[in-house]
Amino acid sequence: MGEEEARSSPALRRERGDAGSHNMTSPDLDGLCSHVNAKISNIKTLLQLRKIGQEPSLKTVLGKILHEMFLFNDLLNKMELECHHQEAQQDQLKELQELIEKDYDEAQHLEENMPFYLPNAVPASTVGLPAKKDEQGKEPEPGHQKKPGKNIKHVKEIPFVTVEEFESVPA
């Protein structure tokens, strides 16, 4: 049984020249023939173009076509550079999106798992609004105008203790 499998292997059939090996190399020969035919066709086309290029009436047309081909090539090169640039931007945007999603997930987690020892946040709408309403309701007095932008901080007064009072304090 092992000998029959060895005899029917493709490598052995090629060595012996079996008819089955012709089917395996046939696509290779067909591909080679089509490649050679394409090369011959290209050479014929080049010879025809060379012959056309020697005629004076068609030289200007070929020159214009050549110029348009160079412009088209430059345009294709610019488009290729733009595509590479856009691909790089797209990669950067994907990285940025991943970072933003990561930050959003972390913020969501912090919001859901707020530590108990941190104070609760006061809504921004309640902070400082009553004082502003009071200031807006008043009309400024002509004689008592304050300079804008200065905040006056009041310092608590502490009574002074004299040396005699300090010594009279029981220890």
PDB file of N, CA, C and O in Angstrom, residues 11 19 62 81-82 87 108 119 130 139 144 165-166:
ATOM      1  N   ALA A  11       5.363  14.121  -7.639  1.00  0.00           N
ATOM      2  CA  ALA A  11       6.796  14.223  -7.941  1.00  0.00           C
ATOM      3  C   ALA A  11       7.267  13.034  -8.766  1.00  0.00           C
ATOM      4  O   ALA A  11       8.033  13.186  -9.720  1.00  0.00           O
ATOM      5  N   ALA A  19       1.142  10.811 -17.934  1.00  0.00           N
ATOM      6  CA  ALA A  19       0.208  11.715 -18.605  1.00  0.00           C
ATOM      7  C   ALA A  19      -0.430  12.672 -17.609  1.00  0.00           C
ATOM      8  O   ALA A  19      -0.804  13.778 -17.971  1.00  0.00           O
ATOM      9  N   LEU A  62       1.779  64.038 -30.586  1.00  0.00           N
ATOM     10  CA  LEU A  62       2.462  63.154 -29.627  1.00  0.00           C
ATOM     11  C   LEU A  62       3.144  63.958 -28.519  1.00  0.00           C
ATOM     12  O   LEU A  62       3.186  63.529 -27.376  1.00  0.00           O
ATOM     13  N   LEU A  81       0.661  61.050  -2.345  1.00  0.00           N
ATOM     14  CA  LEU A  81       1.153  61.694  -1.124  1.00  0.00           C
ATOM     15  C   LEU A  81       0.001  62.111  -0.220  1.00  0.00           C
ATOM     16  O   LEU A  81       0.066  61.956   1.005  1.00  0.00           O
ATOM     17  N   GLU A  82      -1.064  62.642  -0.809  1.00  0.00           N
ATOM     18  CA  GLU A  82      -2.230  63.049  -0.022  1.00  0.00           C
ATOM     19  C   GLU A  82      -2.881  61.839   0.652  1.00  0.00           C
ATOM     20  O   GLU A  82      -3.303  61.920   1.810  1.00  0.00           O
ATOM     21  N   GLU A  87      -3.949  58.836   5.517  1.00  0.00           N
ATOM     22  CA  GLU A  87      -3.841  57.600   6.287  1.00  0.00           C
ATOM     23  C   GLU A  87      -3.142  57.866   7.621  1.00  0.00           C
ATOM     24  O   GLU A  87      -3.553  57.327   8.657  1.00  0.00           O
ATOM     25  N   GLN A 108     -16.070  57.859  33.976  1.00  0.00           N
ATOM     26  CA  GLN A 108     -17.335  57.172  34.286  1.00  0.00           C
ATOM     27  C   GLN A 108     -17.152  56.298  35.521  1.00  0.00           C
ATOM     28  O   GLN A 108     -18.011  56.265  36.401  1.00  0.00           O
ATOM     29  N   PRO A 119     -15.942  65.299  49.589  1.00  0.00           N
ATOM     30  CA  PRO A 119     -17.206  66.026  49.735  1.00  0.00           C
ATOM     31  C   PRO A 119     -18.027  65.945  48.447  1.00  0.00           C
ATOM     32  O   PRO A 119     -17.485  65.800  47.360  1.00  0.00           O
ATOM     33  N   PRO A 130     -26.931  84.010  44.647  1.00  0.00           N
ATOM     34  CA  PRO A 130     -27.707  84.939  45.472  1.00  0.00           C
ATOM     35  C   PRO A 130     -26.970  86.250  45.731  1.00  0.00           C
ATOM     36  O   PRO A 130     -27.555  87.308  45.713  1.00  0.00           O
ATOM     37  N   GLU A 139     -28.820  99.866  43.366  1.00  0.00           N
ATOM     38  CA  GLU A 139     -28.265 100.873  42.472  1.00  0.00           C
ATOM     39  C   GLU A 139     -27.061 101.467  43.174  1.00  0.00           C
ATOM     40  O   GLU A 139     -27.106 101.771  44.377  1.00  0.00           O
ATOM     41  N   HIS A 144     -20.260 106.562  47.009  1.00  0.00           N
ATOM     42  CA  HIS A 144     -19.560 105.387  47.518  1.00  0.00           C
ATOM     43  C   HIS A 144     -19.275 104.387  46.405  1.00  0.00           C
ATOM     44  O   HIS A 144     -19.755 103.265  46.424  1.00  0.00           O
ATOM     45  N   GLU A 165      -1.607  89.722  82.760  1.00  0.00           N
ATOM     46  CA  GLU A 165      -2.741  88.807  82.612  1.00  0.00           C
ATOM     47  C   GLU A 165      -2.260  87.397  82.336  1.00  0.00           C
ATOM     48  O   GLU A 165      -2.843  86.411  82.802  1.00  0.00           O
ATOM     49  N   PHE A 166      -1.191  87.280  81.555  1.00  0.00           N
ATOM     50  CA  PHE A 166      -0.646  85.964  81.224  1.00  0.00           C
ATOM     51  C   PHE A 166      -0.096  85.263  82.457  1.00  0.00           C
ATOM     52  O   PHE A 166      -0.301  84.056  82.651  1.00  0.00           O
TER      53      PHE A 166
END
